[in-house]
Amino acid sequence: MDRSLQRFFAYALVGGAGTTAHYGLFLGLLSLMAPVLLASCAGYVLGAVVNYWLNRSVTFASQRPHREAAPRFLAVAAFGLVLNLSIVTLLVGWARWQPLSAQIAATAFCLFATYALNARWSFATAIGQSKT
């Protein structure tokens, strides 16, 4: 299997831990009658924290220093958050989807978008470093 495909599958698998944290908080907040977008946002932030550590160490085995990788990852996560909230807003507000269905669709779309950005920018080998 191609190395990039293996890395994408690893990204998706370790992303399951972040997604579990995201959905756990999302559903917990919804059960407390929190607004849908607040629950989605809070869950996304928690999932991003989990995903940073797992993707840096497991998926990409990045040697890029935290002072470089973390801000890049946060920029990608912020983009993903805006994308996630936009999709949830569109699907719940305009298309009248159920919140969980909308969140699942948003998660799937964001998976591909954030993988591409993280692989090529956040965790890519810094210039001048070897790819060991």
XYZ file of C-alpha atoms in Angstrom:
132
model
C 0.000 0.000 0.000
C 1.205 3.503 -0.851
C 2.812 5.383 2.075
C 0.472 8.388 1.714
C -2.572 6.118 1.820
C -1.209 4.364 4.914
C -0.660 7.719 6.577
C -4.199 8.855 5.677
C -5.636 5.693 7.252
C -3.493 6.277 10.360
C -4.764 9.880 10.445
C -8.345 8.632 10.241
C -7.766 5.983 12.928
C -6.068 8.208 15.474
C -8.644 10.834 14.602
C -11.163 8.401 16.039
C -9.874 9.230 19.522
C -10.317 12.944 18.906
C -13.708 12.334 17.352
C -14.770 10.260 20.358
C -13.796 13.128 22.668
C -15.536 15.618 20.335
C -18.784 13.664 20.118
C -18.775 12.801 23.826
C -18.644 16.459 24.777
C -21.023 17.432 21.933
C -23.686 14.940 23.006
C -23.138 15.666 26.699
C -23.655 19.386 26.159
C -26.716 18.764 23.973
C -28.199 16.646 26.773
C -27.737 19.683 29.050
C -29.683 21.758 26.484
C -26.654 23.718 25.278
C -27.060 25.418 21.893
C -26.041 23.138 18.999
C -23.239 25.399 17.749
C -21.761 25.838 21.238
C -21.770 22.061 21.734
C -20.215 21.519 18.304
C -17.534 24.159 18.901
C -16.589 22.893 22.366
C -16.404 19.315 21.118
C -14.293 20.337 18.149
C -11.768 22.151 20.363
C -11.411 19.146 22.686
C -11.002 16.835 19.695
C -8.327 19.119 18.220
C -6.227 18.934 21.391
C -6.371 15.123 21.367
C -5.619 15.006 17.637
C -2.578 17.290 17.850
C -0.739 14.988 20.215
C -1.687 11.770 18.446
C -1.025 13.040 14.931
C 2.281 14.659 15.828
C 3.615 11.539 17.511
C 1.864 8.656 15.724
C 0.577 9.605 12.270
C 3.318 11.916 11.076
C 6.095 11.115 13.597
C 6.972 14.778 13.155
C 10.294 16.194 14.250
C 9.062 19.740 13.634
C 9.431 21.585 16.972
C 6.221 22.266 18.904
C 6.830 26.011 18.542
C 6.423 25.537 14.766
C 3.999 22.620 14.532
C 1.510 23.685 17.214
C 0.665 27.123 15.717
C 0.339 25.562 12.261
C -1.875 22.808 13.612
C -3.975 25.402 15.464
C -4.385 27.407 12.248
C -5.574 24.279 10.445
C -7.832 23.421 13.390
C -9.282 26.967 13.323
C -9.958 26.593 9.605
C -11.510 23.186 10.300
C -13.641 24.674 13.081
C -15.013 27.381 10.779
C -15.627 24.773 8.091
C -17.255 22.417 10.629
C -19.534 25.129 12.047
C -20.463 26.323 8.557
C -21.490 22.830 7.495
C -23.428 22.180 10.724
C -25.155 25.567 10.444
C -26.104 24.930 6.825
C -27.339 21.404 7.408
C -29.230 22.051 10.661
C -30.531 25.539 9.890
C -31.205 25.404 6.179
C -31.552 21.724 5.293
C -33.250 20.823 8.627
C -31.003 17.845 9.350
C -30.815 16.416 12.851
C -27.781 17.807 14.753
C -25.969 14.456 15.005
C -26.401 13.712 11.285
C -25.133 17.186 10.414
C -22.126 16.738 12.705
C -21.265 13.375 11.108
C -21.345 14.921 7.625
C -19.213 17.857 8.785
C -16.696 15.515 10.418
C -16.295 13.476 7.222
C -15.735 16.562 5.079
C -13.293 18.113 7.566
C -11.300 14.843 7.744
C -10.130 15.196 4.151
C -9.555 18.954 4.293
C -7.522 18.934 7.500
C -5.493 15.856 6.547
C -4.226 17.552 3.411
C -3.254 20.721 5.276
C -1.647 18.937 8.216
C 0.334 16.533 6.034
C 1.708 19.253 3.763
C 2.165 22.082 6.244
C 1.665 21.465 9.992
C 3.759 18.344 10.415
C 5.851 18.365 7.242
C 9.572 18.074 7.813
C 11.084 21.477 8.459
C 13.527 22.736 5.840
C 17.013 21.540 6.659
C 15.897 18.509 8.696
C 16.280 14.954 7.562
C 13.220 12.691 7.170
C 14.398 9.945 9.493
